[in-house]
PDB file of N, CA and C in Angstrom:
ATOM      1  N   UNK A 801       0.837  -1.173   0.000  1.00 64.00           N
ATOM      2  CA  UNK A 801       0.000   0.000   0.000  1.00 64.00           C
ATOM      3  C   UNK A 801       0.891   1.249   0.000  1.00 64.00           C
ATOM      4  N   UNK A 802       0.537   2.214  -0.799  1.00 79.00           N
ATOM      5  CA  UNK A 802       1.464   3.528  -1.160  1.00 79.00           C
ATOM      6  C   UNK A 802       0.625   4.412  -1.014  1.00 79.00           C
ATOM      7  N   UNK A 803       1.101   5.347   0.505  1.00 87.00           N
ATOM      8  CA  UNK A 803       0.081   6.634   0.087  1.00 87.00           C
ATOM      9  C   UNK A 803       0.338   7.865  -0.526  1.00 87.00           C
ATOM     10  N   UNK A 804      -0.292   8.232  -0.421  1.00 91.00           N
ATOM     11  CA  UNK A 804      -0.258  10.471  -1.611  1.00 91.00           C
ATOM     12  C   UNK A 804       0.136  11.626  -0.823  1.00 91.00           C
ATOM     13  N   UNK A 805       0.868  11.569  -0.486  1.00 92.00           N
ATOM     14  CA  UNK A 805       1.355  12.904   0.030  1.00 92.00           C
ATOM     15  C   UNK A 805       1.161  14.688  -0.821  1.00 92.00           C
ATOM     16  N   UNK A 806       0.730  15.546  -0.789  1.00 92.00           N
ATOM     17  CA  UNK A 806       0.564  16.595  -1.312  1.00 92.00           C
ATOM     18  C   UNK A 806       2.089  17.855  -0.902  1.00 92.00           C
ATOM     19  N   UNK A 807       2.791  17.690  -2.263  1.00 93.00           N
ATOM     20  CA  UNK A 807       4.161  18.438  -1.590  1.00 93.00           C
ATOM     21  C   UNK A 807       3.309  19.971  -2.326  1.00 93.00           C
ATOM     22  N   UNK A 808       3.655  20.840  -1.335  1.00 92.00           N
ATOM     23  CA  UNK A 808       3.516  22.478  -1.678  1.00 92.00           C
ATOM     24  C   UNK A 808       3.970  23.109  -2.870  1.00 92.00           C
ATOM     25  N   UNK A 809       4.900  22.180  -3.496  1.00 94.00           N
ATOM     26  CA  UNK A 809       5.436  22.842  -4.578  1.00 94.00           C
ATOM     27  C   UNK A 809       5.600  21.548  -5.739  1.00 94.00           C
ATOM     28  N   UNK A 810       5.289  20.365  -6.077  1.00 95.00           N
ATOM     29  CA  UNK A 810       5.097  19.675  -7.114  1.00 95.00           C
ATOM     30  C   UNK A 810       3.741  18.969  -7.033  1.00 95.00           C
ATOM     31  N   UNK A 811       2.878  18.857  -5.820  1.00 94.00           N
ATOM     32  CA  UNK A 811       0.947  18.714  -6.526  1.00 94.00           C
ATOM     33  C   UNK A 811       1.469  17.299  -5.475  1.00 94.00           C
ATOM     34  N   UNK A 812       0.444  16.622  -6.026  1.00 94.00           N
ATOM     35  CA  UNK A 812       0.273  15.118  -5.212  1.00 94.00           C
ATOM     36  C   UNK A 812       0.937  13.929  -5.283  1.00 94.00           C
ATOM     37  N   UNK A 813       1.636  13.788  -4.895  1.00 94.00           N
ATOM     38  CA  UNK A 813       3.310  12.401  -5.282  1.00 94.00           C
ATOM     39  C   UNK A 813       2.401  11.424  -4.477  1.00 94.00           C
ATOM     40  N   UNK A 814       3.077  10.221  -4.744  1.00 94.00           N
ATOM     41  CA  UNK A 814       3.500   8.833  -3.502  1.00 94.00           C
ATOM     42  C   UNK A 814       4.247   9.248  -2.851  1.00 94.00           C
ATOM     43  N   UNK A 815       4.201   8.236  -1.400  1.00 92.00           N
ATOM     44  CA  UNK A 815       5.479   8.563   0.220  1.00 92.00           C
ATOM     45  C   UNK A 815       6.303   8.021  -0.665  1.00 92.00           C
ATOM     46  N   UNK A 816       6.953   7.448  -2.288  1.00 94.00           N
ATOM     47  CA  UNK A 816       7.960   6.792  -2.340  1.00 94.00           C
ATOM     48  C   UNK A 816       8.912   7.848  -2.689  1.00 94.00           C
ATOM     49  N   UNK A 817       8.636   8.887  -2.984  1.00 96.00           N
ATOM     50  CA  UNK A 817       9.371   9.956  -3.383  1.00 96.00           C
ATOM     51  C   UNK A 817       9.534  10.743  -2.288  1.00 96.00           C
ATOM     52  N   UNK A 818       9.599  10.143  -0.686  1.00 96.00           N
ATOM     53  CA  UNK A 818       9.742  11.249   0.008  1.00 96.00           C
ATOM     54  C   UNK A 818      10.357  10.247   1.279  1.00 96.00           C
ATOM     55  N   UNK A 819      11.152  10.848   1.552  1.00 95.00           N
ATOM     56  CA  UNK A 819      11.933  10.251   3.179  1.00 95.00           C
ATOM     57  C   UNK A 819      11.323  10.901   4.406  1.00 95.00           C
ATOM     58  N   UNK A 820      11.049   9.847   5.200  1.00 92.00           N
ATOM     59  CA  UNK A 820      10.069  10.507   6.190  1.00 92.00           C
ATOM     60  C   UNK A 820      11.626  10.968   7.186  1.00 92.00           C
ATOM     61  N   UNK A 821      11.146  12.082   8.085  1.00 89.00           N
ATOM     62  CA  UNK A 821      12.026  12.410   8.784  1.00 89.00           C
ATOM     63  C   UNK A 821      11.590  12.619  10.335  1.00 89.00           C
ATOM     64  N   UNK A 822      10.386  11.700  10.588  1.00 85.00           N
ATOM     65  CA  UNK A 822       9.763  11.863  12.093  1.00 85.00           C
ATOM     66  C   UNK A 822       9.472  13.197  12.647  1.00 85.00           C
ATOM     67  N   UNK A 823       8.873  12.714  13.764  1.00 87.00           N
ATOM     68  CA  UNK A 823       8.002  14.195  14.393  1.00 87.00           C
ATOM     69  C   UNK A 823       9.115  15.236  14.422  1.00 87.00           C
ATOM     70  N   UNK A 824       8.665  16.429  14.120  1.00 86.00           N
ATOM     71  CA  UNK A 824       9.508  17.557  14.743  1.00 86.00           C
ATOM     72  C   UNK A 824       9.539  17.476  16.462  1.00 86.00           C
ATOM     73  N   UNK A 825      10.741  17.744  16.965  1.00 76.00           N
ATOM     74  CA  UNK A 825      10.936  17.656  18.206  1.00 76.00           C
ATOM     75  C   UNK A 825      12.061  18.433  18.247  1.00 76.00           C
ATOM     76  N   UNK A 826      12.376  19.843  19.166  1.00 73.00           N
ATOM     77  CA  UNK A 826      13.009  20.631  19.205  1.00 73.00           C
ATOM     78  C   UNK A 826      14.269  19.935  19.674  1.00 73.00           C
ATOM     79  N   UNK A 827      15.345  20.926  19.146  1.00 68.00           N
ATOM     80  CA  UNK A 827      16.965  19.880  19.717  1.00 68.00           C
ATOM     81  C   UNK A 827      17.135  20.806  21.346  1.00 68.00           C
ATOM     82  N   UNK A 828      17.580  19.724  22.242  1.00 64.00           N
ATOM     83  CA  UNK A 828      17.922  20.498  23.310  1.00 64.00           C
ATOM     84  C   UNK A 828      19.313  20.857  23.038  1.00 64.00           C
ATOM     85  N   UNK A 829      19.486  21.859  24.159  1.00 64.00           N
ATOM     86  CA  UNK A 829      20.961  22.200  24.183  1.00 64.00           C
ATOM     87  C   UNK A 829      21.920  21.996  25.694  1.00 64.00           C
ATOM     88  N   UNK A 830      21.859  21.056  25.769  1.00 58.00           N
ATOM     89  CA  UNK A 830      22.434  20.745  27.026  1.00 58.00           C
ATOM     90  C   UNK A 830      23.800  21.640  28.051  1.00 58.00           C
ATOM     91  N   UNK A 831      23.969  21.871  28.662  1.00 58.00           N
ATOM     92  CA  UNK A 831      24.687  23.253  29.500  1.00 58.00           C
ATOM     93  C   UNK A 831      26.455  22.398  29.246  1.00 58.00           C
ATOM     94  N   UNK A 832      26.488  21.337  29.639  1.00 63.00           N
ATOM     95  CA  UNK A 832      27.707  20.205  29.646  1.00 63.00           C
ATOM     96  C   UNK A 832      27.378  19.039  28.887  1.00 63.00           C
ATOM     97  N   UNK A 833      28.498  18.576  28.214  1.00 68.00           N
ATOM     98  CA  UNK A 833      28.780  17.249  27.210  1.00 68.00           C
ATOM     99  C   UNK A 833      28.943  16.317  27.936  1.00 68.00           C
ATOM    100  N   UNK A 834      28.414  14.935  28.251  1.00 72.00           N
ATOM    101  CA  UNK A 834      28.631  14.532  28.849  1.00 72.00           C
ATOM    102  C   UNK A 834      27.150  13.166  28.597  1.00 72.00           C
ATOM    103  N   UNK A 835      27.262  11.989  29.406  1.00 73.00           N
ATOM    104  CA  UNK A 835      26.022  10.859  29.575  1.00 73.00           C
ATOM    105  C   UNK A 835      24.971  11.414  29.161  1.00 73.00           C
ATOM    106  N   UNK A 836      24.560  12.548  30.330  1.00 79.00           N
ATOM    107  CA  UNK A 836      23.172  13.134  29.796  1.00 79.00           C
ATOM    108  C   UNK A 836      22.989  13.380  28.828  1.00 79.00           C
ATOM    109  N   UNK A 837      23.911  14.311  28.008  1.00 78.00           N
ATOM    110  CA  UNK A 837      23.955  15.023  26.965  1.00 78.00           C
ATOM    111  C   UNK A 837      23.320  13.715  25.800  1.00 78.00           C
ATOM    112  N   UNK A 838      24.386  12.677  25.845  1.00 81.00           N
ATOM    113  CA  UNK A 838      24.218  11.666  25.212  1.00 81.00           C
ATOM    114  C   UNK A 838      22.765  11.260  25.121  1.00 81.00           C
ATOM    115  N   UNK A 839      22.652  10.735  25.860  1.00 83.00           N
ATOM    116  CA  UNK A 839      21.203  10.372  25.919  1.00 83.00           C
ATOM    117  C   UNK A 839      20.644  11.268  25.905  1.00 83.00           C
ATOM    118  N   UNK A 840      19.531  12.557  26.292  1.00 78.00           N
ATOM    119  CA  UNK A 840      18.756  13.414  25.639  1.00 78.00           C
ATOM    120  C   UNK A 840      18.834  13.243  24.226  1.00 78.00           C
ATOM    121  N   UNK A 841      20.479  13.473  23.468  1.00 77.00           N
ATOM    122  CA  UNK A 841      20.374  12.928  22.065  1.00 77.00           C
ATOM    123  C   UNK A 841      19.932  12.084  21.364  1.00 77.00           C
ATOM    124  N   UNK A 842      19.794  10.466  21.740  1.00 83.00           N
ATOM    125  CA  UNK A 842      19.294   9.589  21.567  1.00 83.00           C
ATOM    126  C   UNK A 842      18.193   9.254  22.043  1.00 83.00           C
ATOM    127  N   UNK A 843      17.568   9.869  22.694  1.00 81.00           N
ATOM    128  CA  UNK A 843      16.179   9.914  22.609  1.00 81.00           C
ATOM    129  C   UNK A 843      15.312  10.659  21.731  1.00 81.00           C
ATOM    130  N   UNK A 844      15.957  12.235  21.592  1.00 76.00           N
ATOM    131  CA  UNK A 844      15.462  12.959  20.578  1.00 76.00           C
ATOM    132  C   UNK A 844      15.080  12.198  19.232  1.00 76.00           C
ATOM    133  N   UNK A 845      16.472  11.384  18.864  1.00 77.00           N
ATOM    134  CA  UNK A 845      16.232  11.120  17.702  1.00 77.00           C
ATOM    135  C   UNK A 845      15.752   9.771  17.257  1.00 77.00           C
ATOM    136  N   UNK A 846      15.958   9.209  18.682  1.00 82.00           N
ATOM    137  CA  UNK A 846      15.556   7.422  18.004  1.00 82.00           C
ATOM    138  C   UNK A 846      13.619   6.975  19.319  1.00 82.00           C
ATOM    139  N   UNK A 847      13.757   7.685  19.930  1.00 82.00           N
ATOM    140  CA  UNK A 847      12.613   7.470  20.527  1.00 82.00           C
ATOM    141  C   UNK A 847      11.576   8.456  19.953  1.00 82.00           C
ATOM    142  N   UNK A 848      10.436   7.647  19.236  1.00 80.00           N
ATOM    143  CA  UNK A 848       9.036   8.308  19.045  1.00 80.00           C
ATOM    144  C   UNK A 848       8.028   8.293  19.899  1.00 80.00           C
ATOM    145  N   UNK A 849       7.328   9.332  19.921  1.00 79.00           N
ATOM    146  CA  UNK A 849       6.243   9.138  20.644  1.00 79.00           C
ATOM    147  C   UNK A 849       4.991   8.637  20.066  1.00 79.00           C
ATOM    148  N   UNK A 850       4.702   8.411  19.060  1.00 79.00           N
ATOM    149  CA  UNK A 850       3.820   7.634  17.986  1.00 79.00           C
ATOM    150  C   UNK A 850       2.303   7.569  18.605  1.00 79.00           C
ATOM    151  N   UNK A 851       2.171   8.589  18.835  1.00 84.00           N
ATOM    152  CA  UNK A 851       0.701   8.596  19.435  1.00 84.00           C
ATOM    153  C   UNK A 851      -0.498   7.980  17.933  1.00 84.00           C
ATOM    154  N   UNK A 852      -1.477   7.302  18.314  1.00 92.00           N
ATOM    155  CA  UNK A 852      -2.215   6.588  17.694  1.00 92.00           C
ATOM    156  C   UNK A 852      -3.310   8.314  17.689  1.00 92.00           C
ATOM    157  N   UNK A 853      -3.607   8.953  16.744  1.00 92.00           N
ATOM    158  CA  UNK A 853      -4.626   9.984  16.039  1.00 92.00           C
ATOM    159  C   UNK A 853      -3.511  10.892  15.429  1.00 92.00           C
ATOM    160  N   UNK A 854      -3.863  12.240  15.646  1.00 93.00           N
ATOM    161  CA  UNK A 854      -3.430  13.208  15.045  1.00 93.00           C
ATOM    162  C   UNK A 854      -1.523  13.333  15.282  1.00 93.00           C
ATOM    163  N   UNK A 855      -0.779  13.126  14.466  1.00 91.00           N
ATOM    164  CA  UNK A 855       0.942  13.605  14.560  1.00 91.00           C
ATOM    165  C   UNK A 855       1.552  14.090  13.645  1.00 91.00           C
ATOM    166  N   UNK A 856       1.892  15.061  14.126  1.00 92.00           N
ATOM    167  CA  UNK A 856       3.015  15.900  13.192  1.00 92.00           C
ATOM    168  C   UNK A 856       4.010  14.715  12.466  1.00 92.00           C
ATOM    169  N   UNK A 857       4.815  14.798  11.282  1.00 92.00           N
ATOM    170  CA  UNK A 857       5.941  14.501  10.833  1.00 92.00           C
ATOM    171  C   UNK A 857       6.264  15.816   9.764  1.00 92.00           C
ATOM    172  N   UNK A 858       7.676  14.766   9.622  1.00 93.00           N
ATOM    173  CA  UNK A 858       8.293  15.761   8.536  1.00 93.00           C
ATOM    174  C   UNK A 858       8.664  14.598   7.294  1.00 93.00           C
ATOM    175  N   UNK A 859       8.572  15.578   6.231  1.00 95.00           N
ATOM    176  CA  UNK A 859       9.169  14.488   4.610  1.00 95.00           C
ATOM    177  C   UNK A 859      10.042  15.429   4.082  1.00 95.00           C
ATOM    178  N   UNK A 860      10.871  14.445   3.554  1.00 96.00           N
ATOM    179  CA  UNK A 860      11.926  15.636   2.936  1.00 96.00           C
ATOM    180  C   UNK A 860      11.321  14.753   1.428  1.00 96.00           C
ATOM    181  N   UNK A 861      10.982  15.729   0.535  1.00 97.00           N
ATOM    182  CA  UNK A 861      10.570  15.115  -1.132  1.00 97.00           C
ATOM    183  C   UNK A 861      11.808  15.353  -1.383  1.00 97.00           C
ATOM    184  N   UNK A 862      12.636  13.874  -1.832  1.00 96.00           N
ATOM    185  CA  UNK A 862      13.916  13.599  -1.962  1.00 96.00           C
ATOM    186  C   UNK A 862      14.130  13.458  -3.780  1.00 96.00           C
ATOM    187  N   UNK A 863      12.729  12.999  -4.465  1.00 96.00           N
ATOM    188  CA  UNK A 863      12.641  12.955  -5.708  1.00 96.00           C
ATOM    189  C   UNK A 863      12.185  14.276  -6.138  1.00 96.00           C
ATOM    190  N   UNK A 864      11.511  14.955  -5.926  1.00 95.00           N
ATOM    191  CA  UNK A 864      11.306  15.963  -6.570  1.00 95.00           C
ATOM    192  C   UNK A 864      11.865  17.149  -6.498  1.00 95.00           C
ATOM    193  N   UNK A 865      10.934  18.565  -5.487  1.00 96.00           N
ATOM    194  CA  UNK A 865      11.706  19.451  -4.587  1.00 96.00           C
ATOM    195  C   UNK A 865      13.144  19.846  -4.212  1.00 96.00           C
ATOM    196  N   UNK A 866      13.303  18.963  -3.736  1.00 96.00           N
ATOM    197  CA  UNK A 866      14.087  18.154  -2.205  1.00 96.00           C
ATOM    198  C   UNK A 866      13.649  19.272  -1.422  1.00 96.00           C
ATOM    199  N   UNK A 867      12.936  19.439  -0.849  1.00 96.00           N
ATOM    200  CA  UNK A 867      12.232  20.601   0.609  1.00 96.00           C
ATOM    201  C   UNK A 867      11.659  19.778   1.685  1.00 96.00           C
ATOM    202  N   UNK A 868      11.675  20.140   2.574  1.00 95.00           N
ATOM    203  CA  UNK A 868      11.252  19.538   3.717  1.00 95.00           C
ATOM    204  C   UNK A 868       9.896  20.085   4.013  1.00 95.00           C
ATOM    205  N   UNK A 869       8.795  19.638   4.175  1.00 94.00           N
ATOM    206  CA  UNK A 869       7.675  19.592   4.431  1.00 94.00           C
ATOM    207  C   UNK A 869       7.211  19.006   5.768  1.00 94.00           C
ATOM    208  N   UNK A 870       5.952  19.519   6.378  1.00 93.00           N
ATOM    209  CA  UNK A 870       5.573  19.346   7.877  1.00 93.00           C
ATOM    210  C   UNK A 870       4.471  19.124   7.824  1.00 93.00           C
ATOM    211  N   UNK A 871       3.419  17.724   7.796  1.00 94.00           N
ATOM    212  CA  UNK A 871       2.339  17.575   7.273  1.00 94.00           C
ATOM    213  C   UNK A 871       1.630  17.294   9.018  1.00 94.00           C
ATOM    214  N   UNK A 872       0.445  16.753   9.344  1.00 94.00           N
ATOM    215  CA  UNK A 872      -0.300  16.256   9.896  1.00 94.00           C
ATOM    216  C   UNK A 872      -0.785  15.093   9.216  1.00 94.00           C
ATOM    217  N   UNK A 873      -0.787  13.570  10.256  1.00 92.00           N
ATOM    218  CA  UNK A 873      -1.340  12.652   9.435  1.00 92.00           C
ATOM    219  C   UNK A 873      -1.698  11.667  10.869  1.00 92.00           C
ATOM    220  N   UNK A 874      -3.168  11.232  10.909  1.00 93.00           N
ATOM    221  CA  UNK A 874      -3.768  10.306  11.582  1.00 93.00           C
ATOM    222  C   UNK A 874      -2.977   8.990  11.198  1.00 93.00           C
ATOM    223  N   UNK A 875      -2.595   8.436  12.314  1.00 90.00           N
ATOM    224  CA  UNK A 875      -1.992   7.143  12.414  1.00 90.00           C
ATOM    225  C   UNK A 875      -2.630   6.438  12.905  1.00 90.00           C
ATOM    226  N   UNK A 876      -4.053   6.230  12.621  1.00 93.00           N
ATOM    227  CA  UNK A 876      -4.633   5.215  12.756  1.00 93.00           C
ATOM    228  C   UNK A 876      -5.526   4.917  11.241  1.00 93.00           C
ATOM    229  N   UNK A 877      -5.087   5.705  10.026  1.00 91.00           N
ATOM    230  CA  UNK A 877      -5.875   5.720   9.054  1.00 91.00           C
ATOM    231  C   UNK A 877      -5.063   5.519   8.042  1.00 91.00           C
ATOM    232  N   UNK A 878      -4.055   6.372   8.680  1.00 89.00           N
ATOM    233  CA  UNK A 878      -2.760   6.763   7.360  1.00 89.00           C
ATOM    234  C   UNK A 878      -3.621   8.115   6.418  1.00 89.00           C
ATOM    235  N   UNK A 879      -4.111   8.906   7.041  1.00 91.00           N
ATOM    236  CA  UNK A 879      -4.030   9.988   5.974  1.00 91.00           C
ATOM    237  C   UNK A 879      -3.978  11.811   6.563  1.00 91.00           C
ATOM    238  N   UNK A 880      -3.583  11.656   5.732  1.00 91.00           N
ATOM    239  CA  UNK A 880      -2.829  13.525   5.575  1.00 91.00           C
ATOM    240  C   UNK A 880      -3.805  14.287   5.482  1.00 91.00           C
ATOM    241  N   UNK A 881      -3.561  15.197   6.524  1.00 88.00           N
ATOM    242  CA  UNK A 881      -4.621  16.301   6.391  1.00 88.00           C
ATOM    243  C   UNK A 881      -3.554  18.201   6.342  1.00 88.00           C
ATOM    244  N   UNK A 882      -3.248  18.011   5.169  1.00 75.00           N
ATOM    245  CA  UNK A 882      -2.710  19.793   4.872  1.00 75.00           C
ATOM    246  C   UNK A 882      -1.173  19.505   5.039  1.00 75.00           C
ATOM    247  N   UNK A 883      -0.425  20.336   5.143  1.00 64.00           N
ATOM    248  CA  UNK A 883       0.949  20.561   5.268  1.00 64.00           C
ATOM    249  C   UNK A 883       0.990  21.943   5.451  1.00 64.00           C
ATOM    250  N   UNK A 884       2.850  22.092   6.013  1.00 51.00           N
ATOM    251  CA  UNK A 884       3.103  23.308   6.089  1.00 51.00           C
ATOM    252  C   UNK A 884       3.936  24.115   5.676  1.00 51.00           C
TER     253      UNK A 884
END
C-alpha cells in the first residue's frame, strides 16, 4: 500500500518519493557534554512518541523538490490532512 502525500510545490506524489524524517521535536541544548547530553540525544532522535490519532511529521521530497515539508497525518488511518 502507497500513500499520496501533497508536496507544496510539485501537486500530489506517492510517500515513495519522500523520506520521512519523524516528528519535529526541538533539539535540546544541554549546559555540559557529557552521559546526559548523550542520551537526551538519543532519545530525541531514536525514541518516538507515535501517538495513535493526530501527529506531526516531517518528509523531505527527496525525488522531486528536495524541501522539507511538515504535514499532519492520523496514524490510525494513514491519511494527511494539509501541510506546512
Amino acid at each position: 500500500m502507497t500513500l499520496k502525500l501533497t508536496c507544496p510545490n510539485c501537486g500530489p506524489r506517492y510517500t515513495t518519493e519522500f523520506w520521512f524524517g519523524g516528528e519535529p521535536v526541538p533539539r535540546a541544548t544541554p549546559a555540559a557534554p557529557g552521559i546526559d547530553a548523550l542520551r537526551a540525544d538519543f532519545e530525541r532522535v531514536w525514541l518516538r512518541t507515535n501517538v495513535a490519532g493526530m501527529q506531526s511529521e516531517r518528509w523531505f521530497h527527496h525525488a522531486g523538490c528536495r524541501r522539507w515539508l511538515v504535514t499532519e497525518r492520523d496514524t490510525r488511518t494513514n491519511v494527511f490532512h494539509g501541510h506546512g
